[in-house]
Each structure stands twice: as structure tokens, then as C-alpha cells.
XYZ file of C-alpha atoms in Angstrom:
657
model
C 0.000 0.000 0.000
C 1.402 3.407 -0.972
C 1.705 6.208 1.639
C -0.891 8.334 -0.188
C -3.422 5.486 -0.143
C -2.712 4.958 3.554
C -3.283 8.664 4.247
C -6.623 8.567 2.414
C -7.838 5.873 4.800
C -6.730 7.958 7.782
C -8.634 11.000 6.504
C -11.866 8.997 6.487
C -11.817 8.166 10.192
C -10.102 11.448 11.156
C -13.321 13.218 10.163
C -15.198 10.900 12.544
C -12.734 11.663 15.356
C -13.220 15.400 14.836
C -16.996 14.898 14.917
C -16.691 12.979 18.209
C -14.772 15.882 19.783
C -17.590 18.235 18.767
C -20.228 15.975 20.343
C -18.198 15.609 23.556
C -17.626 19.363 23.765
C -21.370 20.021 23.449
C -22.126 17.255 25.960
C -19.728 18.583 28.598
C -21.030 22.125 28.165
C -24.696 21.114 28.225
C -24.794 18.416 30.909
C -23.914 19.695 34.360
C -23.389 16.178 35.717
C -21.044 15.095 32.910
C -18.423 12.676 34.336
C -14.714 13.503 34.457
C -14.108 10.650 32.028
C -15.829 12.717 29.331
C -13.231 15.486 29.655
C -10.353 12.985 29.756
C -11.650 11.301 26.611
C -12.101 14.655 24.881
C -8.532 15.699 25.753
C -7.084 12.456 24.395
C -9.165 12.618 21.221
C -8.135 16.215 20.549
C -4.462 15.216 20.869
C -5.036 12.235 18.571
C -6.696 14.432 15.922
C -3.693 16.747 15.863
C -1.162 13.956 15.412
C -3.362 12.310 12.750
C -3.390 15.574 10.778
C 0.411 15.657 10.983
C 0.598 12.009 9.910
C -1.617 12.636 6.862
C 0.618 15.515 5.764
C 3.762 13.461 6.384
C 2.505 10.453 4.394
C 1.728 12.744 1.454
C 5.140 14.422 1.494
C 7.636 13.795 -1.299
C 10.080 12.162 1.153
C 8.019 8.971 1.251
C 7.557 8.538 -2.507
C 8.400 4.958 -3.422
C 7.748 3.584 0.082
C 5.115 0.924 0.628
C 3.337 -0.507 3.653
C 2.072 -4.065 3.875
C -1.149 -4.677 5.800
C 0.915 -6.714 8.290
C 3.220 -3.756 9.041
C 3.123 -2.156 12.481
C 1.962 1.230 11.178
C -0.933 -0.289 9.184
C -1.880 -2.409 12.191
C -1.971 0.545 14.584
C -3.918 2.624 12.052
C -6.427 -0.231 11.800
C -6.717 -0.426 15.603
C -7.242 3.329 15.751
C -9.862 3.252 13.004
C -11.761 0.441 14.698
C -11.691 2.325 18.015
C -12.867 5.598 16.464
C -15.689 3.955 14.507
C -16.907 2.168 17.641
C -16.687 5.385 19.655
C -18.648 7.311 17.051
C -21.571 4.868 17.141
C -21.857 5.166 20.923
C -21.024 8.840 21.400
C -23.438 9.855 18.645
C -26.271 8.840 21.002
C -25.326 11.776 23.229
C -26.923 14.056 20.666
C -30.322 12.677 21.752
C -32.667 10.927 19.376
C -36.097 11.025 21.098
C -39.168 12.570 19.571
C -39.639 15.175 22.302
C -37.477 17.546 24.283
C -37.617 15.510 27.515
C -36.550 12.231 25.913
C -33.714 13.996 24.094
C -32.537 15.542 27.368
C -32.590 12.154 29.143
C -30.731 10.552 26.246
C -28.020 13.213 26.408
C -27.474 12.725 30.134
C -26.689 8.998 29.801
C -22.904 8.612 29.630
C -22.453 5.445 27.526
C -19.223 4.174 29.141
C -18.315 2.619 32.477
C -15.167 3.862 34.204
C -12.894 0.885 33.423
C -14.065 0.707 29.826
C -13.422 4.409 29.287
C -9.947 4.047 30.778
C -9.168 1.211 28.351
C -10.341 3.330 25.421
C -8.227 6.290 26.539
C -5.209 4.010 26.980
C -5.651 2.620 23.445
C -5.919 6.114 21.973
C -2.786 7.196 23.884
C -0.817 4.265 22.491
C -1.987 5.054 18.975
C -0.995 8.718 19.387
C 2.447 7.756 20.697
C 3.054 5.415 17.760
C 1.861 7.947 15.178
C 4.029 10.666 16.726
C 7.022 8.317 16.649
C 6.430 7.677 12.926
C 6.696 11.351 11.926
C 10.168 11.072 10.433
C 11.385 9.015 7.507
C 13.623 6.577 9.398
C 11.035 5.752 12.061
C 8.262 5.509 9.485
C 10.400 3.129 7.431
C 10.984 1.043 10.557
C 7.232 0.831 11.241
C 6.657 -0.458 7.698
C 8.070 -3.769 8.987
C 6.279 -6.505 10.931
C 6.107 -6.489 14.736
C 8.954 -8.979 15.238
C 11.336 -6.936 13.074
C 10.336 -3.680 14.759
C 10.742 -5.120 18.267
C 14.234 -6.324 17.410
C 15.228 -2.935 15.946
C 13.769 -0.972 18.879
C 15.572 -3.202 21.364
C 18.855 -2.537 19.564
C 18.157 1.221 19.602
C 17.454 1.124 23.339
C 20.686 -0.729 24.092
C 22.708 1.696 21.966
C 21.156 4.733 23.663
C 21.751 3.264 27.119
C 25.401 2.674 26.230
C 25.657 6.247 24.936
C 24.090 7.571 28.136
C 26.679 5.747 30.219
C 29.523 7.305 28.210
C 28.053 10.802 27.704
C 25.877 11.613 30.756
C 25.555 15.238 29.593
C 22.940 14.060 27.071
C 20.791 12.411 29.733
C 17.742 14.657 29.188
C 17.430 14.139 25.439
C 18.366 10.450 25.563
C 15.919 9.775 28.390
C 13.084 11.306 26.388
C 14.003 9.201 23.356
C 14.245 6.052 25.495
C 10.806 6.756 26.940
C 9.350 7.208 23.470
C 10.929 3.969 22.236
C 9.625 2.207 25.348
C 6.086 3.377 24.629
C 6.265 2.181 21.038
C 7.783 -1.161 22.107
C 4.847 -1.659 24.440
C 2.404 -1.062 21.588
C 4.278 -3.395 19.240
C 4.587 -6.063 21.931
C 0.827 -5.912 22.440
C 0.331 -6.514 18.732
C 2.769 -9.426 18.777
C 1.323 -11.008 21.944
C -2.142 -11.042 20.431
C -0.849 -13.220 17.609
C -1.006 -10.218 15.297
C -4.782 -10.509 15.070
C -4.943 -6.736 15.253
C -2.320 -6.308 12.528
C -4.872 -7.076 9.821
C -7.966 -5.565 11.371
C -9.399 -4.928 7.921
C -9.312 -8.665 7.256
C -10.288 -9.891 10.720
C -12.194 -7.880 13.337
C -13.727 -5.352 10.998
C -14.669 -7.933 8.388
C -16.123 -10.315 10.988
C -18.297 -7.497 12.336
C -19.278 -5.986 9.017
C -18.787 -8.782 6.485
C -22.339 -8.731 5.171
C -22.370 -4.930 5.015
C -18.998 -4.864 3.267
C -20.100 -7.386 0.658
C -23.252 -5.395 0.020
C -21.216 -2.189 -0.147
C -18.842 -3.741 -2.689
C -21.777 -4.822 -4.830
C -23.330 -1.369 -4.527
C -20.109 0.398 -5.509
C -19.607 -1.878 -8.507
C -23.236 -1.295 -9.491
C -22.525 2.444 -9.478
C -19.480 2.059 -11.730
C -16.825 -0.507 -12.686
C -14.276 2.303 -13.080
C -11.385 2.760 -10.627
C -9.946 6.203 -11.406
C -7.759 6.211 -8.287
C -5.557 3.519 -9.858
C -4.961 5.742 -12.862
C -4.283 8.659 -10.524
C -1.653 6.703 -8.619
C 0.028 5.742 -11.900
C 0.187 9.356 -13.110
C 1.345 10.873 -9.826
C 4.101 8.259 -9.456
C 5.764 9.652 -12.597
C 5.372 13.335 -11.716
C 8.580 15.133 -10.794
C 8.643 17.253 -7.661
C 7.299 20.794 -8.165
C 6.171 20.122 -11.741
C 3.146 22.266 -12.562
C 3.326 24.375 -9.392
C 3.000 27.476 -11.540
C -0.680 26.693 -12.056
C -1.409 26.593 -8.315
C -0.129 30.175 -8.014
C -2.413 31.514 -10.734
C -5.061 33.987 -9.594
C -7.711 32.086 -11.575
C -6.880 28.831 -9.794
C -7.056 30.389 -6.344
C -10.359 32.054 -7.246
C -11.774 28.723 -8.406
C -10.407 26.907 -5.380
C -11.639 29.305 -2.700
C -14.672 31.157 -4.107
C -17.802 29.936 -2.327
C -20.364 32.490 -3.406
C -20.140 33.165 -7.138
C -21.225 30.008 -8.989
C -19.779 31.466 -12.214
C -16.327 30.877 -10.704
C -16.997 27.197 -9.995
C -15.731 25.926 -13.360
C -12.042 26.119 -14.296
C -11.254 25.078 -17.878
C -7.626 24.289 -18.765
C -7.184 23.662 -22.504
C -3.871 22.655 -24.040
C -2.222 21.231 -27.128
C -1.380 17.495 -27.319
C 1.521 16.547 -25.050
C 1.439 19.771 -22.998
C 1.260 17.875 -19.695
C -2.448 18.263 -18.956
C -2.745 14.868 -17.265
C 0.210 15.539 -14.973
C -1.307 18.920 -14.065
C -4.602 17.187 -13.250
C -2.861 14.796 -10.851
C -1.132 17.748 -9.173
C -4.436 19.570 -8.650
C -6.029 16.455 -7.126
C -3.133 15.993 -4.692
C -3.133 19.695 -3.813
C -6.843 19.640 -2.972
C -6.507 16.432 -0.943
C -3.724 17.953 1.162
C -5.271 21.421 1.449
C -8.644 20.203 2.723
C -7.589 17.003 4.496
C -9.407 17.660 7.768
C -12.456 19.446 6.360
C -15.818 18.185 5.153
C -14.694 18.485 1.546
C -15.344 15.883 -1.144
C -12.792 15.244 -3.899
C -13.466 13.090 -6.944
C -11.549 12.630 -10.187
C -11.739 10.986 -13.599
C -9.119 10.423 -16.290
C -10.612 9.965 -19.735
C -8.716 7.515 -21.952
C -9.537 6.914 -25.615
C -8.822 3.189 -25.104
C -11.612 2.837 -22.554
C -14.466 4.492 -24.428
C -16.472 1.277 -24.278
C -16.703 1.378 -20.472
C -16.245 5.134 -19.926
C -19.906 5.813 -20.645
C -21.625 8.868 -19.128
C -23.440 6.754 -16.531
C -20.227 4.923 -15.548
C -18.330 8.209 -15.317
C -20.973 9.901 -13.141
C -21.164 6.704 -11.095
C -17.368 6.729 -10.755
C -17.456 10.267 -9.360
C -20.246 9.312 -6.977
C -18.405 6.193 -5.810
C -15.373 8.212 -4.700
C -17.547 10.610 -2.702
C -19.367 7.743 -0.981
C -16.055 6.164 0.040
C -15.168 9.387 1.857
C -18.391 9.310 3.910
C -18.888 7.530 7.263
C -21.827 5.596 5.826
C -23.718 5.283 2.558
C -26.929 7.367 2.451
C -30.192 5.449 2.648
C -31.413 6.923 -0.640
C -28.484 5.343 -2.478
C -28.999 1.982 -0.752
C -32.733 1.983 -1.517
C -32.164 2.686 -5.217
C -29.528 -0.069 -5.343
C -31.863 -2.590 -3.707
C -34.697 -1.599 -6.050
C -32.432 -2.125 -9.069
C -31.279 -5.474 -7.676
C -34.849 -6.667 -7.253
C -35.812 -5.532 -10.738
C -32.481 -6.667 -12.248
C -31.938 -3.292 -13.898
C -28.844 -1.171 -14.413
C -28.205 2.301 -13.046
C -29.734 4.963 -15.295
C -27.943 8.229 -16.068
C -30.822 10.312 -14.690
C -30.676 8.437 -11.370
C -26.885 8.781 -11.236
C -27.258 12.551 -11.727
C -29.758 12.797 -8.867
C -27.546 10.755 -6.547
C -24.476 12.855 -7.357
C -26.462 16.012 -6.698
C -27.848 14.802 -3.348
C -24.551 13.322 -2.109
C -22.654 16.494 -3.079
C -24.953 18.497 -0.828
C -23.786 16.539 2.235
C -20.310 18.073 1.857
C -19.435 21.699 2.536
C -17.845 21.712 -0.896
C -17.011 19.166 -3.606
C -14.151 19.334 -6.109
C -14.450 17.278 -9.294
C -11.416 17.015 -11.578
C -11.860 15.674 -15.117
C -8.830 15.074 -17.326
C -8.791 14.808 -21.135
C -12.467 15.433 -21.926
C -11.434 15.509 -25.600
C -10.750 11.745 -25.443
C -14.447 11.130 -24.821
C -16.426 10.520 -28.021
C -18.519 13.488 -29.143
C -21.944 12.015 -28.398
C -21.003 10.715 -24.962
C -19.161 13.933 -24.109
C -22.329 15.974 -24.538
C -24.351 13.651 -22.295
C -21.610 13.647 -19.657
C -21.161 17.432 -19.598
C -24.910 17.914 -19.476
C -25.057 15.584 -16.459
C -22.263 17.524 -14.756
C -24.093 20.776 -15.375
C -26.758 19.957 -12.806
C -24.153 19.288 -10.109
C -23.143 22.952 -10.310
C -26.424 23.799 -8.614
C -24.888 22.388 -5.420
C -21.464 23.235 -3.982
C -19.484 21.496 -6.743
C -16.345 23.051 -8.269
C -15.288 21.585 -11.629
C -11.729 21.404 -12.981
C -11.426 20.169 -16.577
C -8.571 19.696 -19.036
C -8.678 18.843 -22.724
C -7.643 19.898 -26.184
C -9.049 23.069 -27.642
C -11.227 21.044 -30.039
C -13.589 20.344 -27.124
C -13.926 24.066 -26.309
C -17.326 24.324 -28.013
C -18.956 21.646 -25.857
C -17.362 23.045 -22.695
C -18.740 26.520 -23.439
C -22.170 25.202 -24.404
C -22.791 23.124 -21.295
C -20.630 24.615 -18.536
C -19.952 28.252 -19.567
C -16.628 28.544 -17.699
C -15.644 32.044 -16.629
C -12.157 30.955 -15.555
C -9.600 29.614 -18.037
C -5.905 28.763 -17.695
C -4.203 27.465 -20.866
C -1.882 24.528 -20.156
C 1.543 25.040 -21.709
C 4.644 23.152 -20.615
C 6.561 25.505 -18.337
C 10.168 26.134 -19.367
C 11.479 25.449 -15.856
C 9.473 22.225 -15.638
C 10.840 21.066 -18.992
C 14.374 21.922 -17.899
C 13.889 20.000 -14.648
C 12.608 16.986 -16.580
C 15.554 17.005 -19.007
C 18.106 17.244 -16.205
C 16.369 14.457 -14.277
C 16.423 12.206 -17.362
C 20.122 12.884 -17.897
C 20.964 12.183 -14.257
C 19.040 8.890 -14.386
C 21.029 7.798 -17.442
C 22.897 4.554 -16.835
C 26.000 5.763 -18.708
C 27.455 8.742 -16.804
C 30.714 8.445 -18.779
C 28.804 9.441 -21.909
C 27.852 12.783 -20.360
C 29.793 15.812 -19.192
C 28.635 19.229 -18.006
C 29.256 20.871 -21.367
C 27.234 18.267 -23.285
C 24.554 18.389 -20.615
C 24.271 22.146 -21.093
C 24.068 21.754 -24.878
C 21.259 19.199 -24.567
C 19.247 21.313 -22.135
C 19.651 24.402 -24.296
C 18.687 22.598 -27.526
C 15.556 20.947 -26.142
C 14.448 24.065 -24.272
C 14.340 25.986 -27.528
C 12.334 23.318 -29.398
C 9.836 22.031 -26.815
C 7.095 24.263 -28.281
C 4.943 24.192 -25.149
C 4.975 20.391 -24.870
C 6.303 17.825 -22.394
C 5.884 14.831 -24.649
C 8.170 16.161 -27.386
C 11.134 16.729 -25.003
C 10.516 13.238 -23.573
C 10.891 11.693 -27.032
C 13.849 13.940 -27.853
C 15.844 13.192 -24.707
C 15.260 9.458 -25.144
C 16.565 9.646 -28.717
C 19.685 11.467 -27.509
C 20.430 9.173 -24.571
C 20.121 6.073 -26.771
C 23.291 7.121 -28.620
C 26.448 5.279 -27.534
C 29.026 8.007 -28.227
C 29.249 11.639 -27.167
C 29.787 12.565 -30.795
C 26.599 10.714 -31.765
C 24.681 12.533 -29.061
C 25.893 15.879 -30.382
C 24.974 14.813 -33.915
C 21.471 13.920 -32.724
C 21.132 17.423 -31.247
C 21.452 18.869 -34.744
C 18.550 16.850 -36.124
C 16.035 16.849 -33.297
C 12.435 16.485 -34.533
C 10.531 19.741 -34.165
C 6.998 18.337 -33.873
C 5.204 15.312 -32.425
C 4.491 13.559 -35.723
C 8.080 14.109 -36.817
C 9.247 12.707 -33.469
C 7.039 9.641 -33.901
C 8.329 9.093 -37.444
C 11.912 9.456 -36.214
C 11.312 6.904 -33.444
C 9.755 4.449 -35.913
C 12.861 4.822 -38.090
C 15.089 4.025 -35.101
C 12.934 0.976 -34.334
C 13.592 -0.329 -37.854
C 17.347 0.219 -37.406
C 17.448 -2.165 -34.432
C 18.471 -5.826 -34.856
C 15.888 -7.662 -36.973
C 14.431 -9.667 -34.078
C 13.956 -6.495 -32.009
C 12.263 -4.738 -34.927
C 9.861 -7.649 -35.456
C 9.024 -7.737 -31.760
C 8.458 -3.972 -31.601
C 6.165 -3.931 -34.643
C 4.186 -6.873 -33.242
C 3.753 -5.112 -29.903
C 2.666 -1.926 -31.675
C 0.176 -3.882 -33.791
C -1.432 -5.655 -30.834
C -1.558 -2.530 -28.660
C -2.921 -0.312 -31.434
C -5.552 -2.697 -32.818
C -6.695 -4.552 -29.686
C -10.363 -4.014 -28.877
C -9.489 -3.271 -25.264
C -6.247 -2.571 -23.379
C -4.237 -5.768 -22.954
C -2.685 -6.873 -19.692
C 1.057 -7.444 -19.904
C 0.657 -11.223 -19.470
C -2.028 -11.291 -22.183
C 0.315 -9.497 -24.564
C 3.185 -11.883 -23.792
C 1.004 -14.886 -24.625
C -0.337 -13.201 -27.771
C 3.227 -12.623 -28.970
C 4.129 -16.266 -28.314
C 1.576 -17.653 -30.791
C 3.118 -19.229 -33.895
C 1.039 -20.101 -36.951
C 0.690 -23.839 -37.528
C 1.715 -24.918 -34.022
C -0.605 -27.313 -32.180
C 0.184 -26.235 -28.639
C 1.548 -23.348 -26.628
C 5.331 -23.346 -26.302
C 6.252 -21.900 -22.868
C 9.767 -21.196 -24.140
C 8.314 -18.832 -26.733
C 6.652 -16.563 -24.146
C 8.776 -13.387 -23.908
C 9.870 -12.061 -20.489
C 7.739 -9.219 -19.154
C 10.578 -7.240 -17.579
C 12.285 -6.202 -20.819
C 9.397 -6.708 -23.230
C 8.792 -3.052 -24.082
C 12.436 -1.948 -24.403
C 12.414 -2.516 -28.158
C 9.540 -0.014 -28.585
C 11.785 2.935 -27.595
C 9.210 4.587 -25.350
C 6.225 4.410 -27.712
C 4.537 1.731 -25.584
C 4.265 2.117 -21.817
C 3.104 -0.075 -18.945
C 0.543 1.137 -16.410
C 1.987 -0.307 -13.219
C -1.249 0.096 -11.258
C -3.327 -2.182 -13.496
C -0.527 -3.858 -15.516
C -1.980 -2.887 -18.895
C 0.066 -1.773 -21.889
C -0.874 1.339 -23.834
C 0.400 3.731 -26.457
C 2.454 6.557 -25.002
C -0.169 9.180 -25.888
C -3.469 9.708 -27.690
C -1.580 11.682 -30.342
C 0.439 8.538 -31.165
C -2.841 6.694 -31.743
C -3.754 9.445 -34.208
C -0.342 9.161 -35.880
C -0.708 5.391 -36.304
C -4.120 5.888 -37.902
C -2.379 7.844 -40.669
C 0.173 5.031 -41.132
C -2.089 2.015 -40.604
C -2.249 0.803 -44.204
C 1.536 0.691 -44.579
C 2.426 -0.497 -41.071
C -0.257 -3.077 -40.361
C -1.488 -4.527 -43.642
C -3.859 -7.491 -43.055
C -3.196 -7.138 -39.322
C -6.772 -7.897 -38.222
C -6.713 -11.210 -40.101
C -3.395 -12.018 -38.438
C -4.818 -11.235 -34.986
C -7.987 -13.278 -35.641
C -5.869 -16.251 -36.704
C -3.727 -15.917 -33.567
C -6.843 -15.827 -31.365
C -8.230 -19.004 -32.947
C -4.858 -20.738 -32.614
C -4.781 -19.850 -28.928
C -8.287 -21.219 -28.411
C -7.082 -24.441 -30.033
C -4.083 -24.521 -27.652
C -6.446 -24.350 -24.699
C -8.758 -26.984 -26.172
C -5.836 -29.389 -26.684
C -4.625 -28.978 -23.101
C -5.766 -31.176 -20.234
C -7.791 -28.257 -18.905
C -10.819 -29.403 -20.867
C -12.105 -31.231 -17.775
C -11.413 -28.416 -15.342
C -14.531 -26.515 -14.362
C -12.824 -23.599 -12.624
C -12.334 -20.789 -15.105
C -9.735 -19.163 -12.822
C -7.395 -22.132 -13.258
C -7.728 -22.053 -17.032
C -7.116 -18.293 -17.172
C -4.062 -18.657 -14.962
C -2.488 -21.059 -17.453
C -3.912 -19.275 -20.518
C -4.226 -15.540 -19.641
C -4.978 -14.604 -23.269
C -7.989 -16.955 -23.325
C -10.597 -14.351 -22.378
C -9.536 -11.918 -25.091
C -9.193 -14.625 -27.743
C -12.652 -16.041 -27.020
C -14.446 -12.685 -26.858
C -12.719 -10.696 -29.605
C -11.625 -13.053 -32.387
C -14.867 -12.407 -34.269
C -14.319 -8.653 -34.310
C -10.894 -9.051 -35.894
C -12.208 -11.672 -38.342
C -14.733 -9.166 -39.716
């Protein structure tokens, strides 16, 4: 689990903790006989909320990029314990608001303190231990330590204690600071020991306690969320943000128009920010930056944030109803519970065996948005939505503006007409690759080069200067240019490449295709096959599906495992034109503009390609039929051995036409 994902989970129950402090404050002020335990619990909760806010900010900092936390790690376990405690507290403390039908019954309800003394003490002790552990984790080294399991952490903490005690014996002048550190380590050791002594049942609270208590609700919730939409835009977001360099796009956050859009609550005309840009300008990266900025800026507030990344490859499933449902799903996941209206509509549809209708999705989005103080919706690449579906989607979004929704949209200028017609944005910021961002990207690419001997400061300066003057407001073009330069195996060849850099995207694509053909023959064949499958496939292929597709040989009676190419280096021969989405392990073309380029070259590059693909699909189906899996009833086992089976069975007819 990535730090950002972990922080998102914390935000969800942090809002509950803040709500509990409000209820307790009102209770103590309004009930003269309120027990002392109420004040003690309030004090501990307030301290916990503060350290949770710090932890959210820390987990979203750049220092932790690349870190991961397993569910069995100490930090995940303590977060799960804390979440379980807060959710249980909320259910019981919420009764202090009073729920009777008359004033007297509400007053009596409020006066009933729902905890006995010993129970309240145990709760306070648990919250203290959580706070101590979270506070301990607020630096990179300690946080890294807590990403390990309890046994590893206990061993490391014991070693730290021994070292500090030895230091204290030698340098008594540091007794104050060392004693404080020893006390902190002791507190954390106690927490970790508790986790270990319990057989690490608490370590996976999401899989054990919480699922035992809420299994039926969770299963129903999963079905409800999938009914709303099969889309998972957060996976795409994680993929994009993982490739974003530090500080890239910060210029947009400083724009007056952005701050107006972000903070204006009164004027609904300022609730739509439209950011058009040319192909390859970095619009998707900017979108990911805006989403992260909003998530950090409003972490502890009742603010909803939802995003979508349009992708031309997914037009079949990125329908207006799925997109609106995808936005709604993200908002529901940020709420303590799913509203009854949503549940009732889901149950009605289940009984009648009907799908979610766009009109119903609109109404749900509108009503759910009103439960937040404000909602930010970020939509990337609206131009990659087909014209007919784009109009329906924008029209559906239009109604949400009647609530507290703020819309951020990016796309090419060719979608300007639809944006104006349906959303009438008063705020516009054109997206153009910033010169400093481009420079930072070039330098980063050079520094990551595996051949430092092929680079010196003078050549580095020449490369930066040359690409800076030709980037033409794009990020994608410099990315293709710097790759072409760094592929060269001599300094002289790199300087020669500087003199013939492509000046436009199509020219850069043509240049890369030429370099592909200049590779060894086997590499060229592999690259062209990968391009063909990725370009013409009816849906995005998983990396293992592609490997099996490439292994098919005409005339063979069975699958040859030795002919399946390795995944790790599979795409190297494509020279950056094909990329792997690490979040969902699908392969895709580097950019929508490359799809458009290939359309202009299709007849010469991929003659009779559909017939070739159809034949390969049928051959693969024959492989599976000939195997001993014919008697196996479990589809999962067949797909594990033959991952390309689903695509071959479902899509061969399309290619045969």
C-alpha cells in the first residue's frame, strides 16, 4: 500500500474523530453532571486528531515517494486499531446528541454517559498508544521502521534502546534528550509487543475484526459500488502521480484564476475552471497535481474530492453513466456511511435486475454532493471522450453545479465548443509546458542515465539548451527527444542527434519508428508486433495477455512456454512508444496523439493485421482446447495457465470481420 493510499484511509476516520470531539464538547457544556471521564476522553481525542493531521501531511510528502506498507506492518496495524476504536466510539457517542421525539426524551438521552469507568480508561489508553506510535512515525527513518512486521520492529527498537543506554553511560551530559528518546521507544515497544502477543490478530484488522463485524455490510457495499461504476480512477491517478517530478506544474497553483476557483464559495460562475492545451502539454500531470493539492489542502475538512481520467482506449466502459457513477463512488467512500437513498435505489435495481440509469446517477451525485461543505471534481482529457457521450456527460455535470461542486477540466481546444455550451466557464488557464518544468525533466532524465561516462557538463548544457528551444509548449516532445539522444552510444553521436532533433510530435514519432527499424531484426519484429497488438486490440491488454499473444506461432498445435517473452524487458524494443501502467498492468500507447499518428500510417504499417490477430486468437483457443484443462470446471485455473484466453474467445470475431 502506498503512503498516499494509507493517508486517504486515515482522513476517512479522522473526520469521525473530529466529529466525536464536537459531540463531547457540546455534551460537557450542556450536561452539568457530565463525568470527568468525558473530559479525559475529549482531551485524548483532541491530541489524537492533531497527530493524525500531521501524519496525513507526512505520508503525502515527497520524502516517502516509493515507500510501501504491507497490511501486516506495524503502522498499518496501529492505524487499523485506531480506526476500529474511532468507529466504535462514534456509534456510541453519537447517542449523546439525543434521538427522542420530544425535548424531555432527548434531554434524558443526552445525560446517559455510555461508558463505564474501566471501559473508558481502556479506550483512553488505546488512543494514547496510537498517538504515541503515530508521533514516533513522523520522520522518515522511524516511518520506514514501522513499515516492517512487529517482530522486526521489536528487534530494531531493542537494539536502539541498548545503543542509547550505552551512549548515556559514556556521555551523561545528554541524559535529558536520551531519556526522552528512550521513553518514546519504550512506549512504542509496548504497543508493538501488544500486537505481537495477540498473535497479530490486530495487525490485519481490515481482514479480521472489521470484516467479521461488518462482512455482510462490506459485501453489500462492494456490490453497490460496482453497481454504481466498474471504473477505478484512483488507480490511474496513482500511476500518473508516481511519474510526476517534484514541483512540476506548481505554476498553475499560483495563478489567480486557480485560487479564485479553489476558494470562491459564493459566485457560482467561478466554480468551473477550464484548462485547454495542445497534445503533449502535460495536462494529465497537471490534473494529478491539482487532485493531490486539494486532498492535502482540505484534508481535515468536510470536503469531497473526486476525479476521472478519460482515456480513448476505454471508451467502451467510460460511458456517461459509468463516469458519473465513478465520481459518486469516490464521494461515498469518503463518507462515514452510505446514504439510505443510495442503498434503496440499489436494492430496487437489484430486485428488478436493472442497471443504473444516467438520470438516477445525476440525482444521486447532486444529493450526495450536498452533504459536503464543498465538492471538487477534476476531469482530465475530456477531448478523449467521443462526441456524443461527451455531450451527455457534460450535461449531467451541469446539474451538479447547482450544489457546492467546483469543476476542474482539461482537454484539447477542439472540445472548447462543448465546454462553453454546457458549462460556460468564466475561468480559463491554458496549459503550456513551463520552461522550468521542462528543464527539470531534461536534467532528471540525464541524471538517471545509466551511462554517466557518456555525459559531461558541457554536453549536458548543450542538450538542455537545444531541447528548451524546441519544446514548443509540450512535455511529450522533449521526452521523445531526450530518449533519442540518450540512446546514442558516443558523445559525438549525441551531439549529432542534437542537430537533427524532430521539431513536432508527428516528426518525433516518425523518427522513433525509423530508429525501431534500425534495431536488430528480431527487435524490430518484436516492436512492430507489440505496436500492432496494442494499437488494434479491442481493449487494453494486460502485460501477461500481450506476452502470450506474442508467443503464438502459426501452424503450431500447442503453446510453447519457451516462446513466451519475459515481461521485464518486453517493451524496451519499442523505444518509449509503448508504456506499462503499473497500477493495473496494462500496456498502452504513449499518448493519444500517437494513436492518431498510427491511424495515418495504418495501411503501410499493419497490412492485413486484423486477419493475423484473428488467426492468432483461434490458434490460442485451439491450444487451450488441446490442453488437459478441458475437464477443469474452474475458469480461474484455465485463465491462470492461458491468460490470453478471455480476449481470444471474446474478440476473435471482431478481428475476423
